[in-house]
Amino acid sequence: MLINILNGLVYGGLLYILAVGLVLIFGLRRVVNFAHGSLFMVGGYVAFAVAAYGGFWLALVVSVAVLAVLGVVLDRLVFRPLQHEDPIATVLVTFGLLLVLEDVVKTIWGKDFLSMPTPTALAGTVTIAGEIFPVYRLMVILVAVLVAAGLTLWLRASRIGLYVRASSVDPVTTGMQGVDTDRVSAVVVAIGAGLAGLSGTIAAPLMALSPSMGSFILIDSFIVVVVGGLGSFSGAFLAALLIGQVHNFGVVYIPWASSMIPFLLMVGVLIWRPTGFAGGRA
Amino acid sequence: MIAPGWAIEGVGLTRRFGGFAALDGVSIAVPPGEIRGLIGPNGAGKSTLMDVLSGRAQSWSGTVRLGGVDISRLTAVERRRAGLARSFQRTNIFPDLGIGEQIRLAAATAERDNSEEVMAELGLAALADRRAADVSYGDQRRLDLALALVGRPRVLLLDEPAAGLSMSESLTLAGILRDLAGRWGVTVLLVEHDMDVIFSICSRVTVLHLGKILADGTPDEIRRVPEVVTAYLGSTVE
Amino acid sequence: MTSASVPAAAAARRPAGRGYGFVAGLVAVAAIGSALPLLVGSALFLTLMTQAAINAILATGVGFLVRQNGSVSFGHAAFFGIAAYVVALTLKHAVMPAELAAIIAILLPTVLAFALGLVIVRIVGVAFSMLTLAVAQALYELLLKWRELANGDDGMAIAFPARVFGVDMATFQQPHSMFLICWLILMAVILGLWLLARSRFGTLTLAIRENEERARFIGYTTVVPRALIYAVSAAVAALGGLLFVLYNGFVSPGTLHWSLSGEALIMAIIGGPRLVWGPALGAVIFFFIKNAAGDFTDHWPAVIGTVLILVTVLMPRGVGGMLVRLAGRVGGRRSS
Ligand SMILES: Nc1ncnc2c1ncn2[C@@H]1O[C@H](COP(=O)(O)OP(=O)(O)OP(=O)(O)O)[C@@H](O)[C@H]1O
Ligand SMILES: [Mg+2]
């Protein structure tokens, strides 16, 4: 039972790191990046490639850095030029990007599943309440907690963070305060994309790498973002915890219907509260 | 046809934004057939009062009655269907629809379709086939008014229908309004910054200040209340 | 709606001439398409065209939702796939005649969409897109993993009776005849949706799309009309799924996958979803690009992803919108 909860936390943690990137970008730009799952996937593959030469830790750093740069490019070439269009235009363009990125990865690394070894330093197991649990998975939970804490500090203490928080609540008034929006946006999208790279990297030893690995986690992170209340950081945190548990519970006890549970949960939340957990505030 | 007593009545209306009361226990009552002016400086709570009466406000307290019937719990849709219509301070139309098209759509919820008549009265008939986004600002303001006026509602809440119009356009509009309200027996609550408009067509005026009623009376009485002069007429007239 | 004074309402919303022009054009396109099996002998070509016509129906459903509700669905394959599975499962367990199964195959997704619509149409913009994707993928995985129900990834072959609706099954399964059927149904769907779009209800939903708040303040509730549009567009998608299963005699979870939803959406965007016939045009263009891609078919997703990006950025009203604009300029008429 405890092991199941921990596994739920692992998945919830991965989801949180991915989803919070979506929330960041949404908060600032009011758009949803449909290619976010692909960034996760690309992060996994970049880490895979680097790990073969320089080991896991270097892979982690390189993957996050590469994805952050990719984020800046994405902001420059997609989000910024489309900022005055209907947000749906950005959705469509990033959807097109998703198709292209999957194809590129498939061309470079092939369609077959690849697996990335667990870093040796974290390869062991610990016994928790009489049950065995991999150290690596504990590390994933820890990383998610650190990301949440780091982001919270950043959002409360830094200038850009304050701006992002204000903007996610009220984009119109914030937009008029004479901050260099383009610079803020580049930073924010870089962080969001870098987090997707982080999530993809730490997920890589846990799941088989395939070009389509981004799609399913994208959908779960969408559920997280919507259930949490679009644009809400704390909502996304709670929702990721919840969806992680529910997902894992489903996989263990009713595998054939496991995909329906997060979905039904989402519909339930939306009936109860059409704007998600954090909806009352907006 | 109209129930005796007040056509539209708000009792103890309060609406808060955080700790700040935009509307603080306001009571207002307008008898059938009257054109009531509602004035007050920027931020006085005039639009908020319109929102509460028309069912746009989310959380508020007090009672709203239409023709003596409590409509506090009705939604905006139900209030419109009960005969309470409104226009908006910021032009609120359907930009991509034809002008005639959207007026007829608005008329279809009423018992009687008088869309042709309304279009003719407001000078929109020639524009009936044009897209709303393609016509001038003044025409869009009159379209906003037409969407409220069509179907002959019992009570009309008009939030600065002449905002942004030239002086002569405003006075023309006021004339049309007085004429139609008189002919159709519509009760009007009119928010307007232009005192010429207010004093030319309103039989009574209510002054709102900081969420409370400051004064209430005929135009001549209002002009003589010192607080009104200092709080409003003297200073913030736009 | 209190439908007041019908004659005034019937005074058409657009000059009547355009209406006749549209119907005449549609009849001409229907006739040209119908002549195709006579002109082209290649069974392979007709097979592809039949698939294109079926996908065009799905895309038309997706596009109608964009047109009337302003909502972009990434999950319409779900309704397509449910229809296909309803036929497969009811025939497998022999619970009802094929004709009834075909009707239920349309009705069930329609009703589901309406019920779901009551919840999700209140969520506008990008969040709606995210939700539709999530809904469809949940169903996809259900069919993938619940092997006892529908054989999982392997899919199911369907044993149709010899005749359905009094028509020899072979008629549905040979490209020559099936292309004709699908093409004419596509035209009928476009005509039906066009009439719906011109009706008072069509105007109302456009008004809600334009300005939901004002629609309420002129006395219309806004959730039910939007849920109805969602249901109509789901019904059209389900019709596509029904034709698909009649033609192929086989169904697999792939019929619900987001890649099919995405393809249909891309067709709609290419053709121009603001026009009732735009998505069908987009489907035909999509089909020709795919043919022309030839050597690149290995990289088809990248090709079509690039096309989607280019169309969205350079031609936001789609090819159809551009054609209308050109025609307007040539004919000196107002395009809309
Ligand atoms: N959504 C809101 N959130 C917070 N405060 C609000 C909101 N809407 C209005 N207010 C505040 O309530 C007060 C009354 O606003 P209201 O719009 O009713 O004024 P008004 O009398 O219509 O002014 P104007 O003449 O400028 O139209 C103002 O101080 C305004 O800032
Ligand atoms: Mg106001």
Coordinates of C-alpha atoms in Angstrom, one line a residue, chain C residues 63-273:
Chain C
G63 CA -15.0 22.1 -38.9
F64 CA -18.7 22.7 -38.1
L65 CA -17.8 22.8 -34.4
V66 CA -15.2 25.5 -35.1
R67 CA -17.6 27.4 -37.3
Q68 CA -20.5 27.5 -34.9
N69 CA -18.9 27.3 -31.5
G70 CA -15.4 28.6 -32.1
S71 CA -14.2 25.4 -30.4
V72 CA -11.3 23.3 -31.7
S73 CA -11.7 19.6 -31.0
F74 CA -8.7 17.4 -30.8
G75 CA -10.8 14.4 -30.0
H76 CA -13.5 13.9 -32.7
A77 CA -12.1 10.5 -33.7
A78 CA -13.7 9.3 -30.4
F79 CA -17.2 9.7 -32.0
F80 CA -16.0 8.2 -35.2
G81 CA -14.5 5.2 -33.3
I82 CA -17.5 4.7 -31.0
A83 CA -19.8 4.4 -34.0
A84 CA -17.5 1.8 -35.5
Y85 CA -17.2 -0.1 -32.3
V86 CA -21.0 0.0 -31.7
V87 CA -21.5 -1.8 -35.0
A88 CA -18.7 -4.3 -34.3
L89 CA -19.8 -5.2 -30.8
T90 CA -23.5 -5.4 -31.5
L91 CA -23.0 -7.6 -34.5
K92 CA -20.4 -9.8 -32.7
H93 CA -22.9 -10.5 -29.9
A94 CA -25.8 -10.6 -32.4
V95 CA -28.0 -8.5 -30.1
M96 CA -29.7 -6.6 -32.9
P97 CA -30.1 -6.4 -36.6
A98 CA -27.4 -4.6 -38.5
E99 CA -29.8 -1.8 -39.5
L100 CA -30.7 -1.0 -35.9
A101 CA -27.0 -1.2 -35.0
A102 CA -26.2 1.3 -37.7
I103 CA -28.8 3.7 -36.3
I104 CA -27.5 3.3 -32.7
A105 CA -24.0 3.8 -34.0
I106 CA -25.0 7.3 -34.8
L107 CA -27.4 8.0 -31.9
L108 CA -25.1 6.8 -29.1
P109 CA -22.2 9.1 -29.8
T110 CA -24.6 12.0 -30.4
V111 CA -26.2 11.5 -27.0
L112 CA -22.9 11.0 -25.3
A113 CA -21.6 14.2 -27.0
F114 CA -24.6 16.1 -25.8
A115 CA -24.2 15.0 -22.2
L116 CA -20.5 15.6 -22.2
G117 CA -21.1 18.9 -24.0
L118 CA -23.2 20.2 -21.2
V119 CA -20.1 19.9 -19.0
I120 CA -17.3 20.9 -21.4
V121 CA -18.7 23.6 -23.6
R122 CA -18.7 25.9 -20.6
I123 CA -14.9 25.7 -20.9
V124 CA -13.9 27.9 -23.7
G125 CA -10.7 28.4 -25.7
V126 CA -7.7 26.3 -25.4
A127 CA -8.9 24.4 -22.3
F128 CA -11.7 23.0 -24.4
S129 CA -9.1 21.6 -26.9
M130 CA -7.2 20.1 -24.1
L131 CA -10.3 18.4 -22.7
T132 CA -11.4 16.9 -25.9
L133 CA -8.0 15.4 -26.4
A134 CA -8.1 13.9 -22.9
V135 CA -11.6 12.5 -23.4
A136 CA -10.7 10.8 -26.7
Q137 CA -7.4 9.4 -25.4
A138 CA -9.1 8.0 -22.3
L139 CA -11.5 6.0 -24.6
Y140 CA -8.7 5.0 -26.9
E141 CA -6.8 3.5 -24.0
L142 CA -9.9 1.8 -22.6
L143 CA -10.4 0.0 -25.9
L144 CA -6.7 -0.8 -26.1
K145 CA -6.5 -2.3 -22.7
W146 CA -9.9 -3.9 -22.1
R147 CA -9.0 -6.8 -24.3
E148 CA -12.1 -8.9 -23.3
L149 CA -14.4 -6.2 -24.6
A150 CA -13.0 -5.6 -28.1
N151 CA -9.8 -7.6 -28.6
G152 CA -7.5 -4.7 -27.8
D153 CA -4.9 -3.6 -30.3
D154 CA -5.7 -6.5 -32.7
G155 CA -9.1 -5.0 -33.4
M156 CA -12.1 -6.9 -34.6
A157 CA -13.3 -8.1 -38.0
I158 CA -17.0 -7.7 -38.4
A159 CA -19.3 -10.4 -39.8
F160 CA -21.9 -8.4 -41.6
P161 CA -25.1 -10.1 -42.9
A162 CA -25.3 -10.4 -46.7
R163 CA -27.6 -7.4 -47.0
V164 CA -27.8 -4.2 -44.9
F165 CA -30.6 -1.7 -45.5
G166 CA -31.7 -4.0 -48.4
V167 CA -28.4 -3.3 -50.1
D168 CA -25.9 -6.0 -50.9
M169 CA -23.0 -5.8 -48.6
A170 CA -20.6 -5.9 -51.5
T171 CA -21.9 -2.5 -52.6
F172 CA -20.5 -1.1 -49.4
Q173 CA -17.2 -2.8 -49.7
Q174 CA -16.2 -2.2 -53.3
P175 CA -14.6 1.1 -53.9
H176 CA -16.6 1.9 -57.1
S177 CA -19.9 1.8 -55.4
M178 CA -18.8 2.9 -52.0
F179 CA -17.1 6.0 -53.2
L180 CA -20.3 7.1 -54.8
I181 CA -22.3 6.4 -51.6
C182 CA -19.7 8.3 -49.4
W183 CA -19.5 11.2 -51.8
L184 CA -23.2 11.7 -52.0
I185 CA -23.6 11.4 -48.2
L186 CA -20.8 13.9 -47.8
M187 CA -22.7 16.3 -50.1
A188 CA -25.9 15.7 -48.2
V189 CA -24.1 16.4 -44.9
I190 CA -22.7 19.6 -46.2
L191 CA -26.2 20.7 -47.4
G192 CA -27.8 19.8 -44.1
L193 CA -25.2 21.7 -42.1
W194 CA -25.4 24.6 -44.4
L195 CA -29.2 24.8 -43.9
L196 CA -28.7 24.5 -40.1
A197 CA -26.1 27.3 -40.2
R198 CA -28.6 29.5 -42.0
S199 CA -31.4 28.8 -39.6
R200 CA -32.3 30.9 -36.6
F201 CA -30.5 28.3 -34.4
G202 CA -27.4 28.7 -36.6
T203 CA -27.5 32.4 -36.1
L204 CA -28.0 32.0 -32.4
T205 CA -24.9 29.7 -32.0
L206 CA -22.9 32.1 -34.1
A207 CA -24.0 34.9 -31.8
I208 CA -23.0 32.9 -28.8
R209 CA -19.6 32.2 -30.3
E210 CA -19.2 35.9 -31.0
N211 CA -20.3 37.2 -27.6
E212 CA -21.6 34.8 -25.1
E213 CA -22.4 37.4 -22.5
R214 CA -24.5 39.5 -24.8
A215 CA -26.4 36.5 -26.0
R216 CA -27.5 35.9 -22.4
F217 CA -28.5 39.5 -22.1
I218 CA -30.7 39.3 -25.2
G219 CA -32.4 36.4 -23.5
Y220 CA -30.8 33.2 -24.6
T221 CA -29.3 30.5 -22.5
T222 CA -26.0 29.5 -24.0
V223 CA -24.9 26.1 -22.7
V224 CA -27.6 24.0 -24.4
P225 CA -27.2 25.5 -27.9
R226 CA -23.5 24.9 -27.7
A227 CA -23.9 21.4 -26.5
L228 CA -26.4 20.8 -29.3
I229 CA -23.8 21.9 -31.9
Y230 CA -21.2 19.7 -30.2
A231 CA -23.7 16.8 -30.6
V232 CA -24.4 17.6 -34.2
S233 CA -20.8 17.7 -35.0
A234 CA -20.3 14.4 -33.2
A235 CA -23.2 12.9 -35.2
V236 CA -21.4 13.8 -38.4
A237 CA -18.2 12.2 -37.1
A238 CA -20.2 9.1 -36.1
L239 CA -21.7 8.9 -39.6
G240 CA -18.1 8.9 -40.9
G241 CA -17.3 6.1 -38.5
L242 CA -20.3 4.1 -39.6
L243 CA -19.3 4.4 -43.3
F244 CA -15.7 3.5 -42.3
V245 CA -16.8 0.2 -40.7
L246 CA -19.2 -0.7 -43.5
Y247 CA -16.4 -0.2 -46.0
N248 CA -13.6 -1.9 -44.1
G249 CA -15.5 -4.5 -42.2
F250 CA -12.8 -4.1 -39.5
V251 CA -12.2 -1.9 -36.6
S252 CA -9.3 -1.2 -34.2
P253 CA -8.5 1.3 -31.5
G254 CA -6.7 3.4 -34.1
T255 CA -10.1 4.7 -35.1
L256 CA -10.2 6.6 -31.8
H257 CA -6.5 7.7 -31.7
W258 CA -5.6 11.4 -31.5
S259 CA -3.7 11.1 -34.7
L260 CA -7.0 10.6 -36.6
S261 CA -8.6 13.5 -34.7
G262 CA -5.6 15.6 -35.5
E263 CA -5.7 14.7 -39.2
A264 CA -9.3 15.6 -39.4
L265 CA -8.6 18.9 -37.7
I266 CA -5.7 19.6 -40.0
M267 CA -8.0 19.0 -43.0
A268 CA -10.5 21.4 -41.6
I269 CA -7.9 24.0 -41.0
I270 CA -6.4 23.6 -44.5
G271 CA -9.7 23.9 -46.1
G272 CA -11.0 26.7 -43.9
P273 CA -13.4 25.8 -41.1

